[in-house]
Amino acid sequence: MGRVHVIRHGKPAATWGGHDDDPGLDETGREQARAVAAVLAHLPAGERPARVISSPLRRCRETAAPLAVLLGVPVEIEPAVGEIPTPAALAPEDRPAWLKQAFAGDWADIEGDRDYLAWTAEVAGALARYEGCAVFSHFVALNAAVAAAQGARAVMAFRPDHTSVTVFEVVDNRLRLVEKGKEASTGVL
């Protein structure tokens, strides 16, 4: 039974609908990344992450980088902990409204070109493969993992703040929620 620390990325330099569809961190986000890295790197030896895993998106990679430097390990990319897949026919400017509607309901009710309830299981399954790791991910993916761990159907399980750390244990290749990260009323991106 090992732990997985899942960290929401730091504050990005832009939000959805802006000119950059893969923004990095702003100065506040970079400071948040350094602060969470210091906390995780100084956990007791049995709890300290040994590997650093990240969503492919820039804001997660940049949030993961300071911890990887402190631990002397590379940042490994895992697409399965990335953003919720947007329906292919959805225009980028329509994504915020689509997400707002999704947050009001259940995973099985999200409109799109895939089974989003199954996507929650995919996110949880990917995280369960990373015992002893720090995984840098996203607001919606964290909600998917919490929902899967708790057997919940509601999309909005909690509102993880930027660089909040949610802790899971892996038991029989499944996630068990130990502690939700700090919550805030931040934007989704």
Tab-separated table of N, CA and C in Angstrom, residues 21-147:
chain	number	residue	atom	x	y	z
A	21	ASP	N	-3.352	28.372	-25.912
A	21	ASP	CA	-4.107	27.189	-25.482
A	21	ASP	C	-3.282	26.259	-24.589
A	22	ASP	N	-2.023	26.597	-24.342
A	22	ASP	CA	-1.185	25.815	-23.425
A	22	ASP	C	-0.295	26.773	-22.623
A	23	PRO	N	-0.930	27.584	-21.756
A	23	PRO	CA	-0.139	28.577	-21.024
A	23	PRO	C	0.750	27.950	-19.968
A	24	GLY	N	1.852	28.616	-19.711
A	24	GLY	CA	2.712	28.249	-18.595
A	24	GLY	C	2.237	28.968	-17.341
A	25	LEU	N	3.098	29.048	-16.368
A	25	LEU	CA	2.761	29.685	-15.095
A	25	LEU	C	3.073	31.181	-15.128
A	26	ASP	N	2.306	31.943	-14.353
A	26	ASP	CA	2.682	33.331	-14.141
A	26	ASP	C	3.634	33.361	-12.942
A	27	GLU	N	4.059	34.551	-12.514
A	27	GLU	CA	5.033	34.630	-11.412
A	27	GLU	C	4.476	34.025	-10.124
A	28	THR	N	3.197	34.257	-9.837
A	28	THR	CA	2.576	33.647	-8.657
A	28	THR	C	2.626	32.125	-8.769
A	29	GLY	N	2.313	31.609	-9.938
A	29	GLY	CA	2.358	30.158	-10.158
A	29	GLY	C	3.753	29.584	-9.990
A	30	ARG	N	4.762	30.299	-10.458
A	30	ARG	CA	6.151	29.828	-10.287
A	30	ARG	C	6.532	29.779	-8.811
A	31	GLU	N	6.093	30.786	-8.046
A	31	GLU	CA	6.358	30.791	-6.603
A	31	GLU	C	5.608	29.643	-5.922
A	32	GLN	N	4.363	29.410	-6.334
A	32	GLN	CA	3.590	28.286	-5.786
A	32	GLN	C	4.307	26.962	-6.069
A	33	ALA	N	4.863	26.822	-7.271
A	33	ALA	CA	5.570	25.598	-7.640
A	33	ALA	C	6.796	25.383	-6.759
A	34	ARG	N	7.543	26.439	-6.512
A	34	ARG	CA	8.720	26.323	-5.644
A	34	ARG	C	8.307	25.960	-4.213
A	35	ALA	N	7.207	26.566	-3.736
A	35	ALA	CA	6.757	26.311	-2.364
A	35	ALA	C	6.281	24.866	-2.185
A	36	VAL	N	5.481	24.358	-3.118
A	36	VAL	CA	4.996	22.978	-2.971
A	36	VAL	C	6.144	21.990	-3.133
A	37	ALA	N	7.123	22.317	-3.971
A	37	ALA	CA	8.295	21.450	-4.122
A	37	ALA	C	9.045	21.331	-2.802
A	38	ALA	N	9.211	22.451	-2.105
A	38	ALA	CA	9.916	22.423	-0.816
A	38	ALA	C	9.168	21.570	0.194
A	39	VAL	N	7.861	21.694	0.232
A	39	VAL	CA	7.056	20.888	1.170
A	39	VAL	C	7.203	19.403	0.860
A	40	LEU	N	7.029	19.022	-0.401
A	40	LEU	CA	7.086	17.603	-0.775
A	40	LEU	C	8.496	17.024	-0.621
A	41	ALA	N	9.507	17.797	-0.949
A	41	ALA	CA	10.890	17.310	-0.855
A	41	ALA	C	11.324	17.095	0.592
A	42	HIS	N	10.633	17.744	1.530
A	42	HIS	CA	11.004	17.614	2.934
A	42	HIS	C	10.081	16.696	3.726
A	43	LEU	N	9.254	15.941	3.028
A	43	LEU	CA	8.449	14.928	3.720
A	43	LEU	C	9.387	13.853	4.273
A	44	PRO	N	8.982	13.134	5.315
A	44	PRO	CA	9.812	12.038	5.825
A	44	PRO	C	10.112	11.029	4.715
A	45	ALA	N	11.235	10.353	4.832
A	45	ALA	CA	11.708	9.445	3.785
A	45	ALA	C	10.652	8.464	3.293
A	46	GLY	N	9.848	7.913	4.142
A	46	GLY	CA	8.835	6.953	3.716
A	46	GLY	C	7.655	7.562	2.983
A	47	GLU	N	7.488	8.882	3.095
A	47	GLU	CA	6.368	9.576	2.445
A	47	GLU	C	6.805	10.417	1.258
A	48	ARG	N	8.067	10.764	1.186
A	48	ARG	CA	8.592	11.635	0.136
A	48	ARG	C	8.474	10.955	-1.230
A	49	PRO	N	7.940	11.668	-2.218
A	49	PRO	CA	7.861	11.080	-3.559
A	49	PRO	C	9.248	10.748	-4.103
A	50	ALA	N	9.329	9.642	-4.826
A	50	ALA	CA	10.599	9.227	-5.422
A	50	ALA	C	10.668	9.592	-6.906
A	51	ARG	N	9.500	9.808	-7.519
A	51	ARG	CA	9.432	10.159	-8.938
A	51	ARG	C	8.470	11.331	-9.106
A	52	VAL	N	8.635	12.048	-10.221
A	52	VAL	CA	7.790	13.188	-10.537
A	52	VAL	C	7.128	12.928	-11.888
A	53	ILE	N	5.798	12.911	-11.876
A	53	ILE	CA	4.993	12.624	-13.059
A	53	ILE	C	4.179	13.880	-13.376
A	54	SER	N	3.973	14.167	-14.663
A	54	SER	CA	3.222	15.364	-15.031
A	54	SER	C	2.318	15.128	-16.231
A	55	SER	N	1.214	15.836	-16.212
A	55	SER	CA	0.392	15.990	-17.411
A	55	SER	C	1.293	16.600	-18.484
A	56	PRO	N	0.992	16.366	-19.744
A	56	PRO	CA	1.821	16.955	-20.797
A	56	PRO	C	1.696	18.477	-20.927
A	57	LEU	N	0.676	19.066	-20.321
A	57	LEU	CA	0.465	20.495	-20.497
A	57	LEU	C	1.497	21.321	-19.730
A	58	ARG	N	1.848	22.429	-20.334
A	58	ARG	CA	2.959	23.268	-19.856
A	58	ARG	C	2.804	23.707	-18.400
A	59	ARG	N	1.601	24.103	-17.991
A	59	ARG	CA	1.416	24.581	-16.620
A	59	ARG	C	1.736	23.501	-15.599
A	60	CYS	N	1.465	22.237	-15.936
A	60	CYS	CA	1.813	21.130	-15.036
A	60	CYS	C	3.306	20.837	-15.077
A	61	ARG	N	3.873	20.806	-16.273
A	61	ARG	CA	5.316	20.548	-16.381
A	61	ARG	C	6.120	21.602	-15.622
A	62	GLU	N	5.699	22.867	-15.736
A	62	GLU	CA	6.413	23.938	-15.038
A	62	GLU	C	6.219	23.857	-13.529
A	63	THR	N	5.063	23.387	-13.083
A	63	THR	CA	4.830	23.220	-11.649
A	63	THR	C	5.651	22.051	-11.110
A	64	ALA	N	5.824	21.010	-11.905
A	64	ALA	CA	6.567	19.820	-11.488
A	64	ALA	C	8.081	20.039	-11.460
A	65	ALA	N	8.578	20.931	-12.292
A	65	ALA	CA	10.029	21.087	-12.472
A	65	ALA	C	10.807	21.362	-11.185
A	66	PRO	N	10.377	22.274	-10.308
A	66	PRO	CA	11.170	22.512	-9.095
A	66	PRO	C	11.317	21.280	-8.197
A	67	LEU	N	10.265	20.469	-8.091
A	67	LEU	CA	10.375	19.249	-7.286
A	67	LEU	C	11.341	18.266	-7.937
A	68	ALA	N	11.260	18.129	-9.241
A	68	ALA	CA	12.181	17.221	-9.939
A	68	ALA	C	13.632	17.637	-9.704
A	69	VAL	N	13.897	18.933	-9.731
A	69	VAL	CA	15.258	19.427	-9.474
A	69	VAL	C	15.689	19.078	-8.052
A	70	LEU	N	14.811	19.342	-7.073
A	70	LEU	CA	15.164	19.048	-5.678
A	70	LEU	C	15.408	17.557	-5.441
A	71	LEU	N	14.640	16.714	-6.127
A	71	LEU	CA	14.790	15.259	-5.949
A	71	LEU	C	15.863	14.670	-6.853
A	72	GLY	N	16.321	15.433	-7.846
A	72	GLY	CA	17.336	14.941	-8.782
A	72	GLY	C	16.795	13.875	-9.728
A	73	VAL	N	15.550	14.045	-10.142
A	73	VAL	CA	14.916	13.081	-11.053
A	73	VAL	C	14.313	13.834	-12.241
A	74	PRO	N	14.051	13.148	-13.349
A	74	PRO	CA	13.395	13.826	-14.476
A	74	PRO	C	11.887	13.959	-14.236
A	75	VAL	N	11.265	14.851	-14.963
A	75	VAL	CA	9.803	14.932	-14.995
A	75	VAL	C	9.343	13.952	-16.066
A	76	GLU	N	8.551	12.967	-15.655
A	76	GLU	CA	8.012	11.979	-16.586
A	76	GLU	C	6.610	12.415	-17.022
A	77	ILE	N	6.317	12.314	-18.299
A	77	ILE	CA	5.035	12.771	-18.838
A	77	ILE	C	4.045	11.608	-18.901
A	78	GLU	N	2.831	11.872	-18.392
A	78	GLU	CA	1.744	10.876	-18.398
A	78	GLU	C	0.477	11.538	-18.947
A	79	PRO	N	0.153	11.276	-20.224
A	79	PRO	CA	-1.038	11.886	-20.828
A	79	PRO	C	-2.345	11.542	-20.108
A	80	ALA	N	-2.425	10.415	-19.462
A	80	ALA	CA	-3.672	9.987	-18.818
A	80	ALA	C	-4.073	10.847	-17.626
A	81	VAL	N	-3.178	11.720	-17.131
A	81	VAL	CA	-3.545	12.616	-16.026
A	81	VAL	C	-3.708	14.046	-16.529
A	82	GLY	N	-3.908	14.190	-17.845
A	82	GLY	CA	-4.080	15.504	-18.452
A	82	GLY	C	-5.493	16.035	-18.292
A	83	GLU	N	-5.765	17.092	-19.028
A	83	GLU	CA	-7.071	17.738	-18.991
A	83	GLU	C	-8.167	16.805	-19.494
A	84	ILE	N	-9.396	17.088	-19.072
A	84	ILE	CA	-10.546	16.361	-19.566
A	84	ILE	C	-10.622	16.566	-21.084
A	85	PRO	N	-10.797	15.501	-21.839
A	85	PRO	CA	-10.877	15.644	-23.306
A	85	PRO	C	-12.120	16.442	-23.716
A	86	THR	N	-11.883	17.465	-24.473
A	86	THR	CA	-12.965	18.298	-24.988
A	86	THR	C	-13.562	17.632	-26.219
A	87	PRO	N	-14.885	17.680	-26.384
A	87	PRO	CA	-15.480	17.132	-27.610
A	87	PRO	C	-14.831	17.754	-28.846
A	88	ALA	N	-14.547	16.939	-29.841
A	88	ALA	CA	-13.830	17.388	-31.033
A	88	ALA	C	-14.540	18.531	-31.753
A	89	ALA	N	-15.859	18.534	-31.763
A	89	ALA	CA	-16.607	19.552	-32.493
A	89	ALA	C	-16.766	20.850	-31.705
A	90	LEU	N	-16.317	20.884	-30.469
A	90	LEU	CA	-16.507	22.067	-29.620
A	90	LEU	C	-15.449	23.120	-29.920
A	91	ALA	N	-15.883	24.329	-30.210
A	91	ALA	CA	-14.951	25.432	-30.448
A	91	ALA	C	-14.283	25.816	-29.130
A	92	PRO	N	-13.021	26.225	-29.153
A	92	PRO	CA	-12.309	26.586	-27.916
A	92	PRO	C	-13.048	27.621	-27.071
A	93	GLU	N	-13.679	28.587	-27.708
A	93	GLU	CA	-14.392	29.621	-26.948
A	93	GLU	C	-15.658	29.090	-26.268
A	94	ASP	N	-16.112	27.899	-26.680
A	94	ASP	CA	-17.293	27.289	-26.062
A	94	ASP	C	-16.939	26.350	-24.909
A	95	ARG	N	-15.655	26.094	-24.710
A	95	ARG	CA	-15.233	25.166	-23.661
A	95	ARG	C	-15.629	25.608	-22.244
A	96	PRO	N	-15.460	26.880	-21.872
A	96	PRO	CA	-15.870	27.266	-20.515
A	96	PRO	C	-17.345	26.979	-20.222
A	97	ALA	N	-18.231	27.263	-21.154
A	97	ALA	CA	-19.666	26.997	-20.947
A	97	ALA	C	-19.923	25.493	-20.862
A	98	TRP	N	-19.210	24.711	-21.683
A	98	TRP	CA	-19.350	23.248	-21.646
A	98	TRP	C	-18.923	22.716	-20.277
A	99	LEU	N	-17.795	23.210	-19.770
A	99	LEU	CA	-17.324	22.767	-18.456
A	99	LEU	C	-18.276	23.189	-17.339
A	100	LYS	N	-18.781	24.403	-17.413
A	100	LYS	CA	-19.715	24.874	-16.390
A	100	LYS	C	-20.941	23.965	-16.332
A	101	GLN	N	-21.443	23.581	-17.488
A	101	GLN	CA	-22.588	22.663	-17.537
A	101	GLN	C	-22.189	21.295	-16.978
A	102	ALA	N	-21.000	20.824	-17.317
A	102	ALA	CA	-20.531	19.522	-16.820
A	102	ALA	C	-20.426	19.530	-15.300
A	103	PHE	N	-19.908	20.615	-14.728
A	103	PHE	CA	-19.728	20.694	-13.277
A	103	PHE	C	-21.044	20.629	-12.515
A	104	ALA	N	-22.120	20.959	-13.159
A	104	ALA	CA	-23.423	20.965	-12.499
A	104	ALA	C	-24.069	19.583	-12.434
A	105	GLY	N	-23.466	18.591	-13.100
A	105	GLY	CA	-24.109	17.284	-13.177
A	105	GLY	C	-23.221	16.127	-12.770
A	106	ASP	N	-23.526	14.978	-13.350
A	106	ASP	CA	-22.804	13.731	-13.094
A	106	ASP	C	-21.881	13.409	-14.267
A	107	TRP	N	-20.858	12.615	-14.000
A	107	TRP	CA	-19.895	12.225	-15.035
A	107	TRP	C	-20.581	11.564	-16.223
A	108	ALA	N	-21.565	10.714	-15.968
A	108	ALA	CA	-22.243	9.990	-17.045
A	108	ALA	C	-23.108	10.897	-17.915
A	109	ASP	N	-23.405	12.101	-17.439
A	109	ASP	CA	-24.293	13.008	-18.166
A	109	ASP	C	-23.560	14.048	-19.005
A	110	ILE	N	-22.246	14.071	-18.960
A	110	ILE	CA	-21.497	15.068	-19.730
A	110	ILE	C	-21.679	14.785	-21.217
A	111	GLU	N	-22.055	15.822	-21.952
A	111	GLU	CA	-22.238	15.686	-23.390
A	111	GLU	C	-20.895	15.785	-24.091
A	112	GLY	N	-20.681	14.883	-25.029
A	112	GLY	CA	-19.427	14.881	-25.766
A	112	GLY	C	-19.292	13.623	-26.577
A	113	ASP	N	-18.111	13.408	-27.091
A	113	ASP	CA	-17.874	12.275	-27.978
A	113	ASP	C	-17.152	11.115	-27.298
A	114	ARG	N	-17.280	11.053	-25.960
A	114	ARG	CA	-16.699	9.922	-25.243
A	114	ARG	C	-17.487	9.664	-23.974
A	115	ASP	N	-17.148	8.573	-23.297
A	115	ASP	CA	-17.787	8.199	-22.039
A	115	ASP	C	-16.946	8.813	-20.918
A	116	TYR	N	-17.440	9.900	-20.318
A	116	TYR	CA	-16.666	10.608	-19.309
A	116	TYR	C	-16.644	9.888	-17.969
A	117	LEU	N	-17.632	9.059	-17.699
A	117	LEU	CA	-17.574	8.226	-16.499
A	117	LEU	C	-16.412	7.237	-16.632
A	118	ALA	N	-16.242	6.672	-17.803
A	118	ALA	CA	-15.107	5.774	-18.057
A	118	ALA	C	-13.785	6.548	-17.956
A	119	TRP	N	-13.791	7.818	-18.368
A	119	TRP	CA	-12.583	8.630	-18.271
A	119	TRP	C	-12.134	8.777	-16.820
A	120	THR	N	-13.092	8.883	-15.877
A	120	THR	CA	-12.708	8.981	-14.463
A	120	THR	C	-11.940	7.729	-14.040
A	121	ALA	N	-12.393	6.566	-14.511
A	121	ALA	CA	-11.705	5.310	-14.187
A	121	ALA	C	-10.312	5.275	-14.820
A	122	GLU	N	-10.177	5.845	-16.006
A	122	GLU	CA	-8.863	5.894	-16.670
A	122	GLU	C	-7.888	6.769	-15.878
A	123	VAL	N	-8.366	7.922	-15.414
A	123	VAL	CA	-7.514	8.805	-14.611
A	123	VAL	C	-7.099	8.096	-13.321
A	124	ALA	N	-8.069	7.501	-12.635
A	124	ALA	CA	-7.775	6.797	-11.379
A	124	ALA	C	-6.820	5.628	-11.612
A	125	GLY	N	-7.027	4.897	-12.686
A	125	GLY	CA	-6.135	3.778	-13.006
A	125	GLY	C	-4.714	4.227	-13.278
A	126	ALA	N	-4.576	5.348	-13.974
A	126	ALA	CA	-3.236	5.883	-14.235
A	126	ALA	C	-2.568	6.294	-12.927
A	127	LEU	N	-3.298	7.000	-12.075
A	127	LEU	CA	-2.724	7.424	-10.794
A	127	LEU	C	-2.325	6.235	-9.930
A	128	ALA	N	-3.111	5.182	-9.967
A	128	ALA	CA	-2.817	3.990	-9.162
A	128	ALA	C	-1.511	3.316	-9.580
A	129	ARG	N	-1.038	3.600	-10.770
A	129	ARG	CA	0.242	3.029	-11.236
A	129	ARG	C	1.443	3.798	-10.690
A	130	TYR	N	1.195	4.901	-9.988
A	130	TYR	CA	2.284	5.766	-9.559
A	130	TYR	C	2.416	5.858	-8.046
A	131	GLU	N	2.401	4.709	-7.383
A	131	GLU	CA	2.658	4.687	-5.941
A	131	GLU	C	4.028	5.307	-5.678
A	132	GLY	N	4.109	6.103	-4.631
A	132	GLY	CA	5.383	6.716	-4.255
A	132	GLY	C	5.786	7.887	-5.127
A	133	CYS	N	4.844	8.411	-5.896
A	133	CYS	CA	5.158	9.500	-6.825
A	133	CYS	C	4.383	10.773	-6.494
A	134	ALA	N	4.880	11.874	-7.017
A	134	ALA	CA	4.144	13.135	-7.048
A	134	ALA	C	3.642	13.289	-8.475
A	135	VAL	N	2.335	13.459	-8.632
A	135	VAL	CA	1.731	13.562	-9.958
A	135	VAL	C	1.099	14.952	-10.084
A	136	PHE	N	1.515	15.704	-11.092
A	136	PHE	CA	1.026	17.060	-11.316
A	136	PHE	C	-0.058	17.027	-12.381
A	137	SER	N	-1.247	17.480	-11.999
A	137	SER	CA	-2.407	17.317	-12.861
A	137	SER	C	-3.294	18.565	-12.825
A	138	HIS	N	-4.588	18.365	-13.050
A	138	HIS	CA	-5.530	19.454	-13.281
A	138	HIS	C	-6.766	19.359	-12.393
A	139	PHE	N	-7.474	20.466	-12.292
A	139	PHE	CA	-8.700	20.600	-11.512
A	139	PHE	C	-9.692	19.472	-11.836
A	140	VAL	N	-10.007	19.284	-13.109
A	140	VAL	CA	-11.022	18.303	-13.487
A	140	VAL	C	-10.503	16.883	-13.278
A	141	ALA	N	-9.253	16.625	-13.601
A	141	ALA	CA	-8.692	15.286	-13.388
A	141	ALA	C	-8.656	14.933	-11.907
A	142	LEU	N	-8.368	15.908	-11.055
A	142	LEU	CA	-8.407	15.662	-9.609
A	142	LEU	C	-9.825	15.318	-9.166
A	143	ASN	N	-10.811	16.016	-9.704
A	143	ASN	CA	-12.191	15.688	-9.381
A	143	ASN	C	-12.551	14.289	-9.881
A	144	ALA	N	-12.037	13.911	-11.029
A	144	ALA	CA	-12.276	12.560	-11.551
A	144	ALA	C	-11.678	11.508	-10.620
A	145	ALA	N	-10.467	11.743	-10.144
A	145	ALA	CA	-9.804	10.788	-9.251
A	145	ALA	C	-10.542	10.659	-7.926
A	146	VAL	N	-10.962	11.792	-7.362
A	146	VAL	CA	-11.703	11.761	-6.099
A	146	VAL	C	-13.034	11.041	-6.297
A	147	ALA	N	-13.725	11.337	-7.387
A	147	ALA	CA	-15.001	10.663	-7.665
A	147	ALA	C	-14.801	9.156	-7.789
